[in-house]
mmCIF file of C-alpha atoms in Angstrom:
data_model
loop_
_atom_site.group_PDB
_atom_site.id
_atom_site.type_symbol
_atom_site.label_atom_id
_atom_site.label_comp_id
_atom_site.label_asym_id
_atom_site.label_seq_id
_atom_site.Cartn_x
_atom_site.Cartn_y
_atom_site.Cartn_z
ATOM 1 C CA UNK G 947 -8.009 -163.985 -26.607
ATOM 2 C CA UNK G 948 -6.863 -159.637 -26.850
ATOM 3 C CA UNK G 949 -3.575 -158.831 -27.840
ATOM 4 C CA UNK G 950 -2.144 -155.453 -26.980
ATOM 5 C CA UNK G 951 1.392 -153.905 -26.570
ATOM 6 C CA UNK G 952 1.218 -150.159 -26.091
ATOM 7 C CA UNK G 953 3.932 -147.783 -26.886
ATOM 8 C CA UNK G 954 4.700 -144.424 -25.090
ATOM 9 C CA UNK G 955 6.153 -141.752 -27.662
ATOM 10 C CA UNK G 956 7.177 -138.096 -27.359
ATOM 11 C CA UNK G 957 8.704 -136.294 -30.499
ATOM 12 C CA UNK G 958 11.872 -136.779 -29.608
ATOM 13 C CA UNK G 959 11.879 -140.491 -29.287
ATOM 14 C CA UNK G 960 9.545 -140.763 -32.945
ATOM 15 C CA UNK G 961 9.617 -144.237 -33.884
ATOM 16 C CA UNK G 962 11.532 -145.293 -31.219
ATOM 17 C CA UNK G 963 9.565 -148.714 -29.925
ATOM 18 C CA UNK G 964 11.750 -149.322 -26.695
ATOM 19 C CA UNK G 965 9.771 -148.812 -24.259
ATOM 20 C CA UNK G 966 6.550 -151.805 -25.966
ATOM 21 C CA UNK G 967 4.514 -152.432 -23.365
ATOM 22 C CA UNK G 968 2.456 -156.123 -24.344
ATOM 23 C CA UNK G 969 -0.326 -157.667 -21.969
ATOM 24 C CA UNK G 970 -3.280 -159.795 -23.048
ATOM 25 C CA UNK G 971 -7.038 -161.609 -22.315
ATOM 26 C CA UNK G 972 -9.009 -164.596 -23.062
ATOM 27 C CA UNK G 973 -12.155 -163.592 -24.380
ATOM 28 C CA UNK G 974 -14.097 -164.291 -21.204
ATOM 29 C CA UNK G 975 -17.718 -162.233 -20.714
ATOM 30 C CA UNK G 976 -16.923 -159.594 -18.511
ATOM 31 C CA UNK G 977 -12.895 -159.600 -19.195
ATOM 32 C CA UNK G 978 -11.258 -156.076 -18.566
ATOM 33 C CA UNK G 979 -8.092 -154.723 -20.197
ATOM 34 C CA UNK G 980 -7.037 -151.382 -18.806
ATOM 35 C CA UNK G 981 -4.800 -148.438 -20.264
ATOM 36 C CA UNK G 982 -3.929 -145.603 -17.756
ATOM 37 C CA UNK G 983 -1.693 -143.520 -15.339
ATOM 38 C CA UNK G 984 -2.260 -145.836 -12.457
ATOM 39 C CA UNK G 985 -0.375 -148.591 -12.305
ATOM 40 C CA UNK G 986 -2.738 -150.630 -8.957
ATOM 41 C CA UNK G 987 -5.844 -150.631 -12.140
ATOM 42 C CA UNK G 988 -3.898 -150.738 -15.376
ATOM 43 C CA UNK G 989 -2.043 -153.446 -17.146
ATOM 44 C CA UNK G 990 -0.853 -150.989 -19.593
ATOM 45 C CA UNK G 991 0.314 -148.263 -17.834
ATOM 46 C CA UNK G 992 2.020 -144.760 -18.921
ATOM 47 C CA UNK G 993 4.443 -142.314 -17.171
ATOM 48 C CA UNK G 994 3.011 -140.565 -14.233
ATOM 49 C CA UNK G 995 3.552 -136.738 -15.573
ATOM 50 C CA UNK G 996 1.408 -137.884 -18.285
ATOM 51 C CA UNK G 997 -1.090 -135.875 -17.174
ATOM 52 C CA UNK G 998 -2.973 -135.722 -20.661
ATOM 53 C CA UNK G 999 -4.238 -139.624 -19.843
ATOM 54 C CA UNK G 1000 -5.737 -140.598 -16.568
ATOM 55 C CA UNK G 1001 -5.577 -142.164 -14.310
ATOM 56 C CA UNK G 1002 -7.754 -144.872 -15.974
ATOM 57 C CA UNK G 1003 -8.403 -144.299 -19.728
ATOM 58 C CA UNK G 1004 -9.092 -147.032 -21.973
ATOM 59 C CA UNK G 1005 -10.786 -149.680 -20.476
ATOM 60 C CA UNK G 1006 -11.437 -153.137 -23.162
ATOM 61 C CA UNK G 1007 -14.281 -154.946 -21.650
ATOM 62 C CA UNK G 1008 -15.256 -158.282 -23.217
ATOM 63 C CA UNK G 1009 -19.038 -159.161 -24.091
ATOM 64 C CA UNK G 1010 -20.251 -162.141 -23.446
ATOM 65 C CA UNK G 1011 -20.918 -163.069 -27.509
ATOM 66 C CA UNK G 1012 -16.762 -163.194 -26.828
ATOM 67 C CA UNK G 1013 -16.210 -159.864 -28.561
ATOM 68 C CA UNK G 1014 -14.676 -156.928 -27.379
ATOM 69 C CA UNK G 1015 -15.428 -152.858 -26.701
ATOM 70 C CA UNK G 1016 -13.438 -149.950 -26.157
ATOM 71 C CA UNK G 1017 -14.542 -147.313 -23.763
ATOM 72 C CA UNK G 1018 -13.126 -143.852 -23.078
ATOM 73 C CA UNK G 1019 -13.968 -143.908 -19.796
ATOM 74 C CA UNK G 1020 -14.754 -139.908 -18.676
ATOM 75 C CA UNK G 1021 -12.093 -138.570 -16.240
ATOM 76 C CA UNK G 1022 -12.485 -136.063 -13.775
ATOM 77 C CA UNK G 1023 -12.489 -132.891 -15.864
ATOM 78 C CA UNK G 1024 -15.434 -132.290 -17.872
ATOM 79 C CA UNK G 1025 -13.341 -131.448 -21.219
ATOM 80 C CA UNK G 1026 -9.914 -133.717 -22.140
ATOM 81 C CA UNK G 1027 -6.597 -132.456 -22.399
ATOM 82 C CA UNK G 1028 -6.125 -135.410 -24.879
ATOM 83 C CA UNK G 1029 -8.110 -137.318 -28.118
ATOM 84 C CA UNK G 1030 -8.635 -140.681 -28.845
ATOM 85 C CA UNK G 1031 -8.854 -142.672 -32.283
ATOM 86 C CA UNK G 1032 -9.007 -145.998 -33.829
ATOM 87 C CA UNK G 1033 -7.687 -146.847 -36.403
ATOM 88 C CA UNK G 1034 -8.615 -150.267 -38.686
ATOM 89 C CA UNK G 1035 -6.833 -150.975 -42.015
ATOM 90 C CA UNK G 1036 -7.857 -148.003 -43.986
ATOM 91 C CA UNK G 1037 -10.319 -147.027 -41.558
ATOM 92 C CA UNK G 1038 -9.691 -144.401 -38.222
ATOM 93 C CA UNK G 1039 -12.719 -142.498 -36.676
ATOM 94 C CA UNK G 1040 -12.251 -140.502 -33.532
ATOM 95 C CA UNK G 1041 -13.079 -142.041 -30.268
ATOM 96 C CA UNK G 1042 -16.388 -139.380 -28.515
ATOM 97 C CA UNK G 1043 -14.646 -138.997 -24.862
ATOM 98 C CA UNK G 1044 -17.720 -141.068 -22.803
ATOM 99 C CA UNK G 1045 -17.853 -143.588 -26.229
ATOM 100 C CA UNK G 1046 -18.099 -146.997 -26.890
ATOM 101 C CA UNK G 1047 -16.597 -148.626 -29.753
ATOM 102 C CA UNK G 1048 -16.952 -152.083 -30.308
ATOM 103 C CA UNK G 1049 -13.414 -153.698 -31.988
ATOM 104 C CA UNK G 1050 -13.337 -156.618 -34.975
ATOM 105 C CA UNK G 1051 -13.669 -160.005 -34.254
ATOM 106 C CA UNK G 1052 -10.894 -161.343 -35.379
ATOM 107 C CA UNK G 1053 -8.926 -158.008 -35.949
ATOM 108 C CA UNK G 1054 -6.536 -155.824 -35.620
ATOM 109 C CA UNK G 1055 -5.607 -152.075 -35.763
ATOM 110 C CA UNK G 1056 -4.531 -149.603 -33.361
ATOM 111 C CA UNK G 1057 -5.626 -146.985 -30.308
ATOM 112 C CA UNK G 1058 -3.659 -143.464 -30.434
ATOM 113 C CA UNK G 1059 -3.950 -141.291 -27.587
ATOM 114 C CA UNK G 1060 -2.828 -138.164 -28.384
ATOM 115 C CA UNK G 1061 -1.717 -134.683 -26.523
ATOM 116 C CA UNK G 1062 -3.589 -131.980 -26.749
ATOM 117 C CA UNK G 1063 -1.020 -129.585 -25.871
ATOM 118 C CA UNK G 1064 2.364 -131.626 -27.227
ATOM 119 C CA UNK G 1065 3.553 -133.664 -29.412
ATOM 120 C CA UNK G 1066 3.667 -136.656 -27.737
ATOM 121 C CA UNK G 1067 1.345 -139.900 -27.969
ATOM 122 C CA UNK G 1068 0.378 -143.131 -26.161
ATOM 123 C CA UNK G 1069 -0.292 -146.000 -29.471
ATOM 124 C CA UNK G 1070 -1.527 -149.344 -28.124
ATOM 125 C CA UNK G 1071 -2.095 -151.556 -30.812
ATOM 126 C CA UNK G 1072 -4.563 -154.769 -30.428
ATOM 127 C CA UNK G 1073 -5.017 -158.336 -32.319
ATOM 128 C CA UNK G 1074 -8.155 -160.228 -31.691
ATOM 129 C CA UNK G 1075 -7.759 -163.764 -31.489
ATOM 130 C CA UNK G 1076 -10.850 -165.565 -32.564
#
């Protein structure tokens, strides 16, 4: 099972979790959870006017062995309006635009989408239950 929690945070609301959303999915091969602005495609949707987030920005997908991976999907623009960072424990790494990163089995962490033009972020916490 993969559990996700998402909070959209602007400078004025830093530390607030009132708008937190949650989603989960079983660790079955081919299962997908998406994060983005399009509510018809994404289980976790950001505000419509947060254009630094693509219609479908992040995809969490379960592999054949029950592990999960994170993909930052390429949008319609050649250069993104945001940055994506993955933090697991003490270790933080940037995620490449269009890149795929494995998530730790039985672990937890956070994926942050940072707006390059304003002090806003989308914080997605994850927990992979084995």
